[in-house]
PDB file of C-alpha atoms in Angstrom:
ATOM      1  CA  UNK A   8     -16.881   8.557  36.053  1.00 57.00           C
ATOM      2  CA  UNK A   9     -18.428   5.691  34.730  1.00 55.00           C
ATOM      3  CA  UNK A  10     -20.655   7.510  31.842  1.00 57.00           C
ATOM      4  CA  UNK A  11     -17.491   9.417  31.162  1.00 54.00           C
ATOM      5  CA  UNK A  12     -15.607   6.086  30.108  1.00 49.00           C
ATOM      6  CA  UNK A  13     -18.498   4.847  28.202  1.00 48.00           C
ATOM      7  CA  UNK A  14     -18.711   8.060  26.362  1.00 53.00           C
ATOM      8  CA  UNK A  15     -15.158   7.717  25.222  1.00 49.00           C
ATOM      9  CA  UNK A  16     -15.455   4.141  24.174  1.00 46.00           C
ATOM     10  CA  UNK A  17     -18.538   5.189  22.313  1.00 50.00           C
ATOM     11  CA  UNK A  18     -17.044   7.605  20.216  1.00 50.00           C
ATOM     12  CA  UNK A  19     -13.889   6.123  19.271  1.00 44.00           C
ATOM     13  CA  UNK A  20     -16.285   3.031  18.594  1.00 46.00           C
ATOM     14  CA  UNK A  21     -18.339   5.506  15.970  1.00 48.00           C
ATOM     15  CA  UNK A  22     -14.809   6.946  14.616  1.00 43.00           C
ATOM     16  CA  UNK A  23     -12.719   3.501  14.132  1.00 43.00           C
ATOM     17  CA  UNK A  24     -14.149   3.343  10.859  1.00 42.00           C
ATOM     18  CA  UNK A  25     -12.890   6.385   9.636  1.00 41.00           C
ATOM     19  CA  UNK A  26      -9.653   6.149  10.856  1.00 41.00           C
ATOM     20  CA  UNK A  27      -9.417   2.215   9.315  1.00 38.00           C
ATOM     21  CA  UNK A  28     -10.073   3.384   5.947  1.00 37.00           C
ATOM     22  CA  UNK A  29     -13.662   1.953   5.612  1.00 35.00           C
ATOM     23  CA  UNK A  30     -15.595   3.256   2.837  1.00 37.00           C
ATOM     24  CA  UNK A  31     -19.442   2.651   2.866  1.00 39.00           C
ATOM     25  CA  UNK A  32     -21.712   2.926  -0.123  1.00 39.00           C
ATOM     26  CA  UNK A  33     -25.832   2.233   0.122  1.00 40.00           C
ATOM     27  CA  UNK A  34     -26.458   0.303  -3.862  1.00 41.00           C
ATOM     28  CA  UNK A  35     -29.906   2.283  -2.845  1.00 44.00           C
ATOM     29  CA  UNK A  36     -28.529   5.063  -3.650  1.00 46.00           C
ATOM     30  CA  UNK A  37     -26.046   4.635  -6.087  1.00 42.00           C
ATOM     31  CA  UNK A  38     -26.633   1.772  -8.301  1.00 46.00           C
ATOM     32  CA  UNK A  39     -24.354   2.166 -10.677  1.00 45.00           C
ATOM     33  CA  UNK A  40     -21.224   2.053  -8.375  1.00 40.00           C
ATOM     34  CA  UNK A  41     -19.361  -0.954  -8.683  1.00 38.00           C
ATOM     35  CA  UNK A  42     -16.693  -1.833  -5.969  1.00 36.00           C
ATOM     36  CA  UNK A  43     -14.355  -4.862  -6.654  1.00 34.00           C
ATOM     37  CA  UNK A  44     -11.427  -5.521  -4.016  1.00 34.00           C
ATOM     38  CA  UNK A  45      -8.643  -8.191  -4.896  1.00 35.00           C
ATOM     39  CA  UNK A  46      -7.076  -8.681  -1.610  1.00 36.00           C
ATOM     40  CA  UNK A  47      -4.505 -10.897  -3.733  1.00 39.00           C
ATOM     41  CA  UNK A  48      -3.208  -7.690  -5.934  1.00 48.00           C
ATOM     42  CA  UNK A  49      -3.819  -5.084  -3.040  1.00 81.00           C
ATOM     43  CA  UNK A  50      -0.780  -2.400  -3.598  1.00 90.00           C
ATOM     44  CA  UNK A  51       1.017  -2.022  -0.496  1.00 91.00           C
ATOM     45  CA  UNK A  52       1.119   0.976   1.756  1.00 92.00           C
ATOM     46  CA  UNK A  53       4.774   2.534   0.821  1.00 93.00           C
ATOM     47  CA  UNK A  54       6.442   4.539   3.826  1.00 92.00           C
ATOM     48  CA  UNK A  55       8.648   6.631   0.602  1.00 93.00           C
ATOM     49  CA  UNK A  56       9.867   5.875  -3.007  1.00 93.00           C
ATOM     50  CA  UNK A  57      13.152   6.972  -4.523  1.00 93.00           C
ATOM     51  CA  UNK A  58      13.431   7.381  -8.699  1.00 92.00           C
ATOM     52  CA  UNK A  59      16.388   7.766 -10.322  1.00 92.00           C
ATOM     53  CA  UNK A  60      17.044   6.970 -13.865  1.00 91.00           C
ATOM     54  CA  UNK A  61      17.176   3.600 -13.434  1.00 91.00           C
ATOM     55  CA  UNK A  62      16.052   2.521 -10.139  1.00 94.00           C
ATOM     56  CA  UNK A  63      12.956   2.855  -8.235  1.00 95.00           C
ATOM     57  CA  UNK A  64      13.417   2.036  -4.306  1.00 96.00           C
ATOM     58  CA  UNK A  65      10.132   1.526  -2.161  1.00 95.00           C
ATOM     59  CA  UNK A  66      10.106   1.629   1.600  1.00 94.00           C
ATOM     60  CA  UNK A  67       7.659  -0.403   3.298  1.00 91.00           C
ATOM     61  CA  UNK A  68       6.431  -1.666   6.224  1.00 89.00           C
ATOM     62  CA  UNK A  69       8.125  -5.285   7.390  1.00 89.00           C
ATOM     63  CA  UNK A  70       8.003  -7.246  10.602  1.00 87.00           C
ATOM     64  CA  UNK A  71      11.619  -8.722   9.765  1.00 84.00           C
ATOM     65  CA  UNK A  72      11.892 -11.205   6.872  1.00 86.00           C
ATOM     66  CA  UNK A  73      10.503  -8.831   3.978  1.00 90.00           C
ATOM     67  CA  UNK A  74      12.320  -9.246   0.676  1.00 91.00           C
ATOM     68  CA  UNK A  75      12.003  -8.138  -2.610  1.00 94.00           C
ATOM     69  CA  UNK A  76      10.780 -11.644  -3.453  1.00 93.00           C
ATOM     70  CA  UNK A  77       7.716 -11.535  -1.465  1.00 93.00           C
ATOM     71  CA  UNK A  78       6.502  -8.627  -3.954  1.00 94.00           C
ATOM     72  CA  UNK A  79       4.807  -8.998  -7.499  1.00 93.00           C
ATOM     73  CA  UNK A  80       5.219  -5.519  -9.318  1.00 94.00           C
ATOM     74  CA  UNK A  81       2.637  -3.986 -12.176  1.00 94.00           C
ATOM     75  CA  UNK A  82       3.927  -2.293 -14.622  1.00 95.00           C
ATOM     76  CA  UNK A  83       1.719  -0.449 -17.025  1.00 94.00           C
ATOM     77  CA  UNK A  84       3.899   1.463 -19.974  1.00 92.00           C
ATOM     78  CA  UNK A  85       2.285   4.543 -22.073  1.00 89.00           C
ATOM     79  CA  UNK A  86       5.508   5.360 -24.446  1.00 84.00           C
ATOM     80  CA  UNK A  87       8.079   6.975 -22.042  1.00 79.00           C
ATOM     81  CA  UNK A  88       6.292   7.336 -19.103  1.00 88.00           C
ATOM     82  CA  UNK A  89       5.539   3.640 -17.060  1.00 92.00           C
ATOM     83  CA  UNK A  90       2.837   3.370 -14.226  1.00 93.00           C
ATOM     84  CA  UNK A  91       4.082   0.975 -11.533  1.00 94.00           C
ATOM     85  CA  UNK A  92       2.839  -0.681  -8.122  1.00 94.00           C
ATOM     86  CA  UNK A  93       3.873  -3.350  -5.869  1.00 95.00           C
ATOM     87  CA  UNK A  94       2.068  -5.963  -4.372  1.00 94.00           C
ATOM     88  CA  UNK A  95       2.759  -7.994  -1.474  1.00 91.00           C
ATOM     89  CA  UNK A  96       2.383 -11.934  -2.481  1.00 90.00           C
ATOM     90  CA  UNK A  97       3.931 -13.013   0.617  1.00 86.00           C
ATOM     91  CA  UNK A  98       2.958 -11.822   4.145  1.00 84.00           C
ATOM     92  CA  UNK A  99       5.735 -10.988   6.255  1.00 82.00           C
ATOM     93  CA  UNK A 100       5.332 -13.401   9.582  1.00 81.00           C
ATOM     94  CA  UNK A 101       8.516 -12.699  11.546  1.00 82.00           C
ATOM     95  CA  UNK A 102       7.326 -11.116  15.047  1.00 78.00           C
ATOM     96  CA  UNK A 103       9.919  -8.107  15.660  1.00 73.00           C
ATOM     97  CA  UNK A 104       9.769  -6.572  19.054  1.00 71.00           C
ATOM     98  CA  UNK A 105      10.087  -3.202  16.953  1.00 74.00           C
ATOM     99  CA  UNK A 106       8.564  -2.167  14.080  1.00 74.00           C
ATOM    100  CA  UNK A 107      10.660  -1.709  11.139  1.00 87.00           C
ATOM    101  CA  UNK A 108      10.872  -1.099   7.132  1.00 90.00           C
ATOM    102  CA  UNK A 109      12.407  -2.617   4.370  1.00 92.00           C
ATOM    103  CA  UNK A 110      13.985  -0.704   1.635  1.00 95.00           C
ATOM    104  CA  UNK A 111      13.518  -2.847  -1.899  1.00 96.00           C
ATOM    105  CA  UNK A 112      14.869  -1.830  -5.109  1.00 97.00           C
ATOM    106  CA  UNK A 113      13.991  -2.656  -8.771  1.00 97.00           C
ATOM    107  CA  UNK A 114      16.052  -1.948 -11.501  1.00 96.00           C
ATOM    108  CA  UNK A 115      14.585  -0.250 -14.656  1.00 95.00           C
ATOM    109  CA  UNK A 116      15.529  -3.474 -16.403  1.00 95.00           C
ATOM    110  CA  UNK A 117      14.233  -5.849 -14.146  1.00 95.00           C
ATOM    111  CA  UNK A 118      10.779  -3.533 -14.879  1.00 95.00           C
ATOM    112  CA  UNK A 119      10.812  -3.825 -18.478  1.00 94.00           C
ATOM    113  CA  UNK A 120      11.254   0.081 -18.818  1.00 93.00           C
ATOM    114  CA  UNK A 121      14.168   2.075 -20.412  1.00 89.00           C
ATOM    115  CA  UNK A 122      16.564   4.173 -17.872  1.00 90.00           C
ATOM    116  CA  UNK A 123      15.678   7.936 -17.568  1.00 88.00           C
ATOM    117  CA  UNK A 124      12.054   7.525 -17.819  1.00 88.00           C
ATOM    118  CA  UNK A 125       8.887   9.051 -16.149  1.00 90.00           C
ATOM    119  CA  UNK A 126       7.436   6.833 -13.487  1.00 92.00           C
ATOM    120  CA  UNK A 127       4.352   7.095 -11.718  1.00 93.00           C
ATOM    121  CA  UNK A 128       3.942   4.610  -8.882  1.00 93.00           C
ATOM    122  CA  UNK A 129       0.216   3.928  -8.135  1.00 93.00           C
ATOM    123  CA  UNK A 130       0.504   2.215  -4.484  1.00 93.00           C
ATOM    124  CA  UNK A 131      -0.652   4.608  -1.524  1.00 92.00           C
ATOM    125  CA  UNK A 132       1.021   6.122   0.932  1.00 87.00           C
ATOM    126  CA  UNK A 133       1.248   5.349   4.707  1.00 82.00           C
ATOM    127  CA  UNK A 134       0.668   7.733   7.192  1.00 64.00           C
ATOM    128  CA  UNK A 135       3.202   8.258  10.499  1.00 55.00           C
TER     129      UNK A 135
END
């Protein structure tokens, strides 16, 4: 029984990696890769995003006290189509006893982009 429980931890052990997202890269072997994280400009994980022609609506994660303020948005325009993302500048601290989302919405206008146009959003997606 005792083998049997240390098997298990071992192997979720070897697969927590994977399932955090970790990425590893030996500079041995591929020297011209360059990896550069900005943990201050990471996009956040969206739960969904809703376009219409002037609105874009992210659903994300929150603990509680997430607001539309805590976010910093990037906003990359290529004529009519706009690449956007959202950052988180503040972390959300409240403790909820349930986990929850928060449902923000920008305005084409407050973006800087013109109503009806094509929008990419470049944040990832979170899993269920």
């Amino acid at each position: 029984m005792r083998k049997m429980k240390f098997a298990v931890l071992a192997s979720v052990l070897a697969v927590a990696p994977l399932a955090a997202g970790c990425v590893m890269i030996d500079a041995k072997d591929n020297p011209d890769v360059r990896i550069s994280v900005d943990a201050d400009n990471e996009m956040e994980r969206l739960m969904a995003v809703v376009v219409t022609r002037d609105s874009v609506m992210a659903r994300m994660h929150s603990s509680g006290c997430t607001k539309k303020a805590d976010f910093t948005t990037v906003v990359r325009k290529d004529g009519s189509r706009a690449t956007i993302g959202f950052a988180r500048k503040t972390e959300d601290r409240c403790r909820s006893l349930i986990a929850s989302t928060a449902d923000l919405t920008w305005t084409f206008a407050e973006l800087g982009l013109e109503p009806g146009g094509e929008v990419r959003v470049m944040n990832p997606f979170a899993g269920r």
